Every structure is written in structure tokens, then in C-alpha cells.
CSV table of C-alpha atoms in Angstrom, one decimal:
chain,number,residue,atom,x,y,z
A,1,UNK,CA,-19.3,-7.7,-31.9
A,2,UNK,CA,-21.8,-9.4,-29.8
A,3,UNK,CA,-18.8,-9.7,-26.9
A,4,UNK,CA,-18.1,-6.0,-27.1
A,5,UNK,CA,-21.9,-5.0,-27.0
A,6,UNK,CA,-22.4,-7.1,-23.7
A,7,UNK,CA,-19.1,-5.9,-22.3
A,8,UNK,CA,-20.4,-2.3,-22.8
A,9,UNK,CA,-23.9,-2.7,-21.7
A,10,UNK,CA,-23.0,-4.5,-18.4
A,11,UNK,CA,-21.9,-1.6,-16.5
A,12,UNK,CA,-25.4,0.1,-16.9
A,13,UNK,CA,-27.1,-3.1,-15.9
A,14,UNK,CA,-28.6,-3.8,-12.2
A,15,UNK,CA,-26.0,-5.0,-9.8
A,16,UNK,CA,-28.3,-7.9,-8.9
A,17,UNK,CA,-28.1,-8.9,-12.7
A,18,UNK,CA,-24.4,-8.4,-13.0
A,19,UNK,CA,-23.8,-10.5,-9.7
A,20,UNK,CA,-25.5,-13.3,-11.6
A,21,UNK,CA,-22.3,-13.2,-13.9
A,22,UNK,CA,-19.9,-12.5,-11.2
A,23,UNK,CA,-20.8,-14.6,-8.1
A,24,UNK,CA,-18.9,-17.6,-9.4
A,25,UNK,CA,-15.9,-15.9,-9.9
A,26,UNK,CA,-16.0,-13.4,-6.6
A,27,UNK,CA,-15.9,-15.1,-3.0
A,28,UNK,CA,-18.2,-12.2,-1.7
A,29,UNK,CA,-18.3,-8.5,-0.1
A,30,UNK,CA,-17.2,-9.2,3.3
A,31,UNK,CA,-14.1,-10.6,4.8
A,32,UNK,CA,-16.1,-13.1,6.4
A,33,UNK,CA,-16.9,-14.3,2.8
A,34,UNK,CA,-13.5,-14.2,1.9
A,35,UNK,CA,-12.3,-16.5,4.9
A,36,UNK,CA,-15.0,-19.0,4.1
A,37,UNK,CA,-14.3,-19.5,0.8
A,38,UNK,CA,-10.7,-19.8,1.6
A,39,UNK,CA,-11.4,-22.3,4.5
A,40,UNK,CA,-13.2,-24.5,2.0
A,41,UNK,CA,-10.3,-24.4,-0.3
A,42,UNK,CA,-7.9,-25.6,2.2
A,43,UNK,CA,-10.2,-28.3,3.1
A,44,UNK,CA,-9.9,-29.7,-0.1
A,45,UNK,CA,-6.0,-29.3,0.0
A,46,UNK,CA,-5.7,-26.1,-1.9
A,47,UNK,CA,-3.8,-23.0,-0.7
A,48,UNK,CA,-5.0,-19.6,-1.4
A,49,UNK,CA,-4.0,-16.1,-2.4
A,50,UNK,CA,-6.4,-13.2,-1.2
A,51,UNK,CA,-7.2,-10.4,-3.0
A,52,UNK,CA,-9.1,-7.5,-2.0
A,53,UNK,CA,-10.9,-5.9,-4.8
A,54,UNK,CA,-10.1,-2.4,-5.9
A,55,UNK,CA,-7.7,-0.6,-7.8
A,56,UNK,CA,-6.7,2.9,-10.0
A,57,UNK,CA,-7.8,4.9,-6.9
A,58,UNK,CA,-8.3,8.4,-7.0
A,59,UNK,CA,-7.3,9.7,-3.4
A,60,UNK,CA,-4.9,9.0,-1.2
A,61,UNK,CA,-7.3,8.6,1.6
A,62,UNK,CA,-8.5,5.4,-0.5
A,63,UNK,CA,-5.2,4.4,-0.5
A,64,UNK,CA,-4.9,4.3,3.2
A,65,UNK,CA,-7.9,2.7,3.7
A,66,UNK,CA,-7.1,-0.3,1.6
A,67,UNK,CA,-3.8,-0.4,3.5
A,68,UNK,CA,-5.7,-0.5,6.8
A,69,UNK,CA,-8.1,-3.3,5.2
A,70,UNK,CA,-4.9,-5.3,4.2
A,71,UNK,CA,-3.8,-5.1,7.6
A,72,UNK,CA,-6.6,-6.4,9.0
A,73,UNK,CA,-7.0,-9.2,6.0
A,74,UNK,CA,-3.2,-10.5,7.3
A,75,UNK,CA,-4.0,-10.6,10.8
A,76,UNK,CA,-7.3,-12.5,10.7
A,77,UNK,CA,-6.1,-14.8,7.9
A,78,UNK,CA,-2.8,-15.8,9.6
A,79,UNK,CA,-4.8,-15.8,13.1
A,80,UNK,CA,-7.3,-18.5,11.8
A,81,UNK,CA,-5.0,-20.5,10.3
A,82,UNK,CA,-5.9,-19.9,6.9
A,83,UNK,CA,-3.1,-21.9,4.6
A,84,UNK,CA,-2.3,-19.0,1.8
A,85,UNK,CA,-0.9,-15.5,1.0
A,86,UNK,CA,-1.8,-12.1,-0.2
A,87,UNK,CA,-1.9,-10.4,-3.1
A,88,UNK,CA,-1.7,-6.6,-3.6
A,89,UNK,CA,-1.9,-4.2,-6.6
A,90,UNK,CA,0.2,-1.2,-6.0
A,91,UNK,CA,-2.4,1.5,-7.7
A,92,UNK,CA,-5.0,0.2,-4.8
A,93,UNK,CA,-2.2,2.3,-2.5
A,94,UNK,CA,-1.8,5.1,-4.8
A,95,UNK,CA,0.7,4.0,-7.4
A,96,UNK,CA,-0.1,6.5,-9.9
A,97,UNK,CA,-0.9,9.4,-7.5
A,98,UNK,CA,2.5,9.3,-5.2
A,99,UNK,CA,4.6,6.1,-5.5
A,100,UNK,CA,6.4,7.0,-2.3
A,101,UNK,CA,3.4,6.9,-0.2
A,102,UNK,CA,2.2,3.7,-2.3
A,103,UNK,CA,5.7,1.9,-1.4
A,104,UNK,CA,5.5,3.1,2.3
A,105,UNK,CA,2.0,1.6,2.6
A,106,UNK,CA,3.0,-1.6,1.2
A,107,UNK,CA,6.1,-1.7,3.0
A,108,UNK,CA,4.0,-1.4,6.2
A,109,UNK,CA,2.0,-4.7,4.9
A,110,UNK,CA,5.4,-6.5,3.9
A,111,UNK,CA,6.6,-5.9,7.5
A,112,UNK,CA,3.3,-7.5,9.1
A,113,UNK,CA,3.8,-10.2,6.4
A,114,UNK,CA,7.1,-10.9,7.7
A,115,UNK,CA,6.1,-10.9,11.3
A,116,UNK,CA,3.3,-13.2,10.6
A,117,UNK,CA,5.9,-15.6,8.3
A,118,UNK,CA,3.3,-15.0,5.5
A,119,UNK,CA,3.9,-13.7,2.0
A,120,UNK,CA,2.5,-10.9,-0.1
A,121,UNK,CA,3.0,-10.9,-3.9
A,122,UNK,CA,3.1,-7.6,-5.7
A,123,UNK,CA,0.3,-8.0,-8.9
A,124,UNK,CA,1.5,-6.6,-12.2
A,125,UNK,CA,-0.9,-4.2,-13.8
A,126,UNK,CA,-0.8,-2.4,-16.9
A,127,UNK,CA,2.7,-1.3,-19.1
A,128,UNK,CA,2.3,2.2,-17.7
A,129,UNK,CA,3.1,0.2,-13.9
A,130,UNK,CA,5.5,-2.3,-15.0
A,131,UNK,CA,8.8,-0.3,-14.5
A,132,UNK,CA,7.5,0.8,-11.1
A,133,UNK,CA,6.2,-2.2,-9.8
A,134,UNK,CA,9.4,-3.9,-10.7
A,135,UNK,CA,11.4,-1.4,-8.9
A,136,UNK,CA,9.0,-1.5,-5.7
A,137,UNK,CA,9.8,-5.2,-5.7
A,138,UNK,CA,13.6,-4.9,-6.0
A,139,UNK,CA,13.3,-2.9,-3.0
A,140,UNK,CA,11.0,-4.8,-0.8
A,141,UNK,CA,12.8,-8.2,-1.9
A,142,UNK,CA,16.3,-6.6,-0.5
A,143,UNK,CA,14.4,-6.4,2.8
A,144,UNK,CA,11.9,-9.1,3.1
A,145,UNK,CA,13.5,-11.8,0.8
A,146,UNK,CA,11.2,-14.6,2.0
A,147,UNK,CA,8.3,-12.7,2.0
A,148,UNK,CA,7.7,-10.7,-1.0
A,149,UNK,CA,7.2,-12.0,-4.8
A,150,UNK,CA,6.0,-10.6,-8.0
A,151,UNK,CA,3.7,-11.4,-11.1
A,152,UNK,CA,5.3,-11.2,-14.9
A,153,UNK,CA,3.2,-11.4,-17.8
A,154,UNK,CA,4.2,-13.5,-20.7
A,155,UNK,CA,2.5,-11.8,-23.3
A,156,UNK,CA,4.8,-8.6,-22.9
A,157,UNK,CA,7.6,-8.5,-25.1
A,158,UNK,CA,9.7,-7.2,-22.3
A,159,UNK,CA,9.0,-9.8,-19.8
A,160,UNK,CA,12.2,-12.3,-20.9
A,161,UNK,CA,14.5,-9.9,-20.6
A,162,UNK,CA,13.3,-8.6,-17.4
A,163,UNK,CA,13.6,-12.0,-16.0
A,164,UNK,CA,17.3,-12.0,-17.0
A,165,UNK,CA,17.8,-8.6,-15.4
A,166,UNK,CA,15.7,-9.7,-12.2
A,167,UNK,CA,17.8,-13.2,-12.0
A,168,UNK,CA,20.6,-10.7,-10.2
A,169,UNK,CA,18.8,-10.9,-7.0
A,170,UNK,CA,18.2,-14.5,-7.5
A,171,UNK,CA,19.8,-16.8,-4.7
A,172,UNK,CA,20.1,-20.1,-3.7
A,173,UNK,CA,18.9,-19.5,0.0
A,174,UNK,CA,16.1,-17.3,-1.2
A,175,UNK,CA,14.9,-18.2,-4.9
A,176,UNK,CA,13.0,-15.3,-6.4
A,177,UNK,CA,9.6,-16.1,-6.4
A,178,UNK,CA,7.4,-15.4,-9.5
A,179,UNK,CA,3.8,-16.0,-10.9
A,180,UNK,CA,3.8,-16.2,-14.3
A,181,UNK,CA,0.4,-15.6,-16.2
A,182,UNK,CA,-0.3,-14.9,-19.9
A,183,UNK,CA,-1.7,-11.4,-19.0
A,184,UNK,CA,-5.0,-9.8,-19.3
A,185,UNK,CA,-4.4,-5.8,-19.8
A,186,UNK,CA,-5.1,-4.7,-23.4
A,187,UNK,CA,-2.1,-3.4,-24.9
A,188,UNK,CA,-0.8,-2.4,-28.3
A,189,UNK,CA,1.3,-4.9,-30.5
A,190,UNK,CA,4.3,-3.1,-30.1
A,191,UNK,CA,4.5,-3.8,-26.3
A,192,UNK,CA,2.6,-7.2,-26.3
A,193,UNK,CA,2.5,-10.8,-28.5
A,194,UNK,CA,-1.2,-10.7,-29.7
A,195,UNK,CA,-1.2,-14.1,-31.4
A,196,UNK,CA,-2.6,-16.9,-29.1
A,197,UNK,CA,0.2,-19.3,-30.3
A,198,UNK,CA,2.9,-16.8,-29.5
A,199,UNK,CA,1.8,-15.9,-26.0
A,200,UNK,CA,1.8,-19.7,-25.3
A,201,UNK,CA,5.5,-20.2,-26.6
A,202,UNK,CA,6.8,-17.1,-24.5
A,203,UNK,CA,4.7,-18.6,-21.7
A,204,UNK,CA,6.9,-21.7,-21.9
A,205,UNK,CA,9.7,-20.0,-22.8
A,206,UNK,CA,9.7,-17.6,-19.6
A,207,UNK,CA,8.8,-20.6,-17.4
A,208,UNK,CA,11.8,-22.8,-18.5
A,209,UNK,CA,14.0,-19.7,-18.0
A,210,UNK,CA,12.7,-19.7,-14.5
A,211,UNK,CA,13.4,-23.7,-13.7
A,212,UNK,CA,17.0,-23.3,-15.4
A,213,UNK,CA,17.8,-20.5,-13.4
A,214,UNK,CA,15.9,-22.0,-10.0
A,215,UNK,CA,13.6,-19.4,-9.5
A,216,UNK,CA,10.3,-20.5,-7.6
A,217,UNK,CA,7.3,-20.4,-10.1
A,218,UNK,CA,3.7,-20.3,-9.8
A,219,UNK,CA,2.2,-21.3,-12.8
A,220,UNK,CA,-1.0,-19.4,-13.4
A,221,UNK,CA,-3.0,-20.7,-15.9
A,222,UNK,CA,-6.2,-22.4,-17.1
A,223,UNK,CA,-4.8,-23.2,-20.5
A,224,UNK,CA,-5.0,-27.2,-20.6
A,225,UNK,CA,-2.3,-27.2,-22.9
A,226,UNK,CA,0.1,-25.0,-21.0
A,227,UNK,CA,-0.6,-27.0,-18.1
A,228,UNK,CA,0.5,-30.5,-19.7
A,229,UNK,CA,3.5,-28.8,-21.1
A,230,UNK,CA,4.5,-27.2,-18.0
A,231,UNK,CA,4.4,-30.8,-16.0
A,232,UNK,CA,5.8,-32.6,-19.1
A,233,UNK,CA,8.6,-29.6,-18.2
A,234,UNK,CA,8.5,-30.2,-14.8
A,235,UNK,CA,9.0,-34.2,-15.6
A,236,UNK,CA,11.9,-33.8,-17.9
A,237,UNK,CA,13.9,-31.2,-15.9
A,238,UNK,CA,13.1,-32.9,-12.7
A,239,UNK,CA,12.2,-29.9,-11.1
A,240,UNK,CA,11.3,-30.5,-7.3
A,241,UNK,CA,7.7,-29.9,-5.7
A,242,UNK,CA,9.2,-27.4,-3.6
A,243,UNK,CA,10.3,-25.0,-6.4
A,244,UNK,CA,6.6,-24.7,-8.1
A,245,UNK,CA,3.0,-24.3,-7.7
A,246,UNK,CA,0.3,-24.4,-9.9
A,247,UNK,CA,-2.1,-21.0,-9.5
A,248,UNK,CA,-6.0,-20.6,-11.0
A,249,UNK,CA,-8.5,-17.9,-10.4
A,250,UNK,CA,-11.7,-18.7,-8.1
A,251,UNK,CA,-14.4,-20.4,-9.9
A,252,UNK,CA,-12.4,-21.1,-13.1
A,253,UNK,CA,-11.9,-24.6,-14.5
A,254,UNK,CA,-12.6,-26.5,-11.4
A,255,UNK,CA,-12.2,-29.8,-12.9
A,256,UNK,CA,-8.9,-29.3,-14.5
A,257,UNK,CA,-7.9,-27.6,-11.1
A,258,UNK,CA,-8.7,-31.0,-9.2
A,259,UNK,CA,-6.8,-33.0,-11.8
A,260,UNK,CA,-3.5,-31.2,-10.9
A,261,UNK,CA,-4.5,-31.7,-7.1
A,262,UNK,CA,-5.3,-35.3,-7.5
A,263,UNK,CA,-2.0,-35.8,-9.7
A,264,UNK,CA,0.3,-34.4,-6.4
A,265,UNK,CA,1.0,-30.8,-7.3
A,266,UNK,CA,0.4,-28.0,-5.2
A,267,UNK,CA,-2.4,-25.7,-6.2
A,268,UNK,CA,-3.4,-22.2,-4.9
A,269,UNK,CA,-6.4,-20.5,-6.1
A,270,UNK,CA,-6.7,-16.7,-6.1
A,271,UNK,CA,-9.7,-15.5,-4.2
A,272,UNK,CA,-10.9,-11.9,-4.8
A,273,UNK,CA,-13.7,-10.3,-2.3
A,274,UNK,CA,-14.7,-6.8,-1.5
A,275,UNK,CA,-17.5,-4.2,-2.3
A,276,UNK,CA,-15.4,-3.4,-5.4
A,277,UNK,CA,-16.6,-6.3,-7.1
A,278,UNK,CA,-18.9,-4.5,-9.6
A,279,UNK,CA,-16.0,-2.4,-10.8
A,280,UNK,CA,-13.9,-5.0,-10.9
A,281,UNK,CA,-16.1,-7.6,-13.2
A,282,UNK,CA,-17.1,-4.5,-15.5
A,283,UNK,CA,-13.8,-3.4,-15.9
A,284,UNK,CA,-12.4,-6.9,-16.5
A,285,UNK,CA,-15.1,-7.5,-19.4
A,286,UNK,CA,-14.2,-4.0,-21.1
A,287,UNK,CA,-10.6,-5.1,-21.1
A,288,UNK,CA,-10.9,-8.3,-22.6
A,289,UNK,CA,-14.7,-8.6,-24.2
A,290,UNK,CA,-14.1,-12.2,-25.0
A,291,UNK,CA,-14.5,-13.0,-21.5
A,292,UNK,CA,-18.3,-12.3,-21.8
A,293,UNK,CA,-18.9,-15.6,-23.6
A,294,UNK,CA,-17.1,-17.4,-21.2
A,295,UNK,CA,-19.3,-15.9,-18.4
A,296,UNK,CA,-22.5,-16.5,-20.5
A,297,UNK,CA,-21.5,-20.0,-20.8
A,298,UNK,CA,-20.4,-20.6,-17.4
A,299,UNK,CA,-23.9,-19.8,-16.4
A,300,UNK,CA,-25.0,-22.9,-17.9
A,301,UNK,CA,-22.2,-25.3,-17.9
A,302,UNK,CA,-20.2,-26.4,-15.1
A,303,UNK,CA,-16.0,-27.2,-15.4
């Protein structure tokens, strides 16, 4: 009850107060702040994936503006030698307004990424978007097999079968590139696994399938148990370091992150920034009220 109360009240609080809750998890509002955060992580031997905040837009003019911002982002980050890639939410480019316009905008970004020998990843959003985002990924991968990846969510009941279907576009020359995460969107029980242990179990089953089929995996979790089980699986299956990395959100579980890095594994941090940080923060809290207690705790406890 308290978590839901905090999550519902937060959008009506002054932005300055909400920023106190949010600043540890968001690099800032500007591209300069995103660059600075990324370079500091690079200095620690950590790569990044850049995320311009904003999703579920209302107009195609917003979609075009977001496309232009990503063109600037990729140009700046690659020219300044940042070690990283770029995450895109298709709803930022009009997926739910006009999916053809959305595809063309994201393809334009993919063209630039390929020219810069870089990489974009299509983020997976809520269940209404999944089929369209998989379809988009298939089309883009066919044209840019080295430069486009996809996120999959272990809590969705459909995910394992999606992996089996997508295996038809996997290849030894160009392994399919996934980020595997638990999933954050609130979905009904007929669509998503709800029990904590059940989600863990399917996360590991999906990871094993990816390894068995020689897919590249970004293991995206802050769950120490899943990190340890993933490392155990990597060792038992003799998975080369060229076929996986660990991924974490900016500002979350830094001690666990450092332990993974010191153990010799590749680490990538998801760096969000942008003027839409307020909507991002409050939306995430509404989607997952349990985050409220972790954010409050984070104000006083580090690690």
C-alpha cells in the first residue's frame, strides 16, 4: 500500500524533489551529461548503451524529432570515441501511430550505425508492441546483420517460443544478438509469469537456449542469484567471452557490477538521459510500485 501511495503521489510532487529520487539512475538532461557519464564508465573498463528518454509519443513530429536527436547522438558518441552502442524504443518513433514511419526512421538510424561500425538495439516494450518489434527486428537484421539487436523479456510466457522461431535467422557468421532481461511492464497472468522464482527459472532456461544455439547474449540483471547462476552456466558450457556480456542499469547495484568486472567479464551499463526524465521516472514507478522502496532505500544506502 505504501509503495503504491508513493508511486501515485510522486507525479504531483515538485520536479526538484522527484529529481532527488531519480538522479542516481539518470545521467542528466543533456547530451553533454550523457557523454560525461559514458566516458567515466569507459574509464572504469565498462561499455555503455545510450538511451534517450521518451516513449509512447502522441505525434509524428515528435517521432521525427527523436530520430534527429538519435542521429546527433550516434554522430557525437562515435566521433568522441565512446565505447558503446545505442538503445531505441520504437514507440518513440511512432510505432503505435504509424508503424511504417517508425520503421523508416529506425532504419535511417541503423544506416548511420552501420556507417559508423556501431550497433543499435530495439528495446522490447509492453505486450501490445512485441509482435511489431520482432517483425521490425527481422527486417532490419536482414539488411544490417552486424548492427541490430533485440531485447527479450523472460517473464513473458511467449519468450522461449519466440527464441525458437527467431533461431531461423541466427548464423555462425552473424550470431543473433539479444539482451535478456526479466521484464518490467505490468502484464496479466495469462501473458506473463508472476512468481519471482518462476521468472528466475525461465530467465535461466532462455539463457541456456541462447548459449546452446550460439546466440550472443547481453545478460541484463541485478539479481545476484541470476548473475552467479549465469557465470556457473558460462563455465560449465565453456562459453567464450566473445559470446556474452553482462548488462546493468546506470546507478544500480554498483558493487555487484564491479565484482563482475573484476572477475573478467564484459560489462555494459544502460545510460539513460534526456529532458523526459520526469515522465520516465514516474511512469516506471507506476508500472512497478515496488521500485519505490528501493529508490527510498537508495537515498540512504549505497551498493
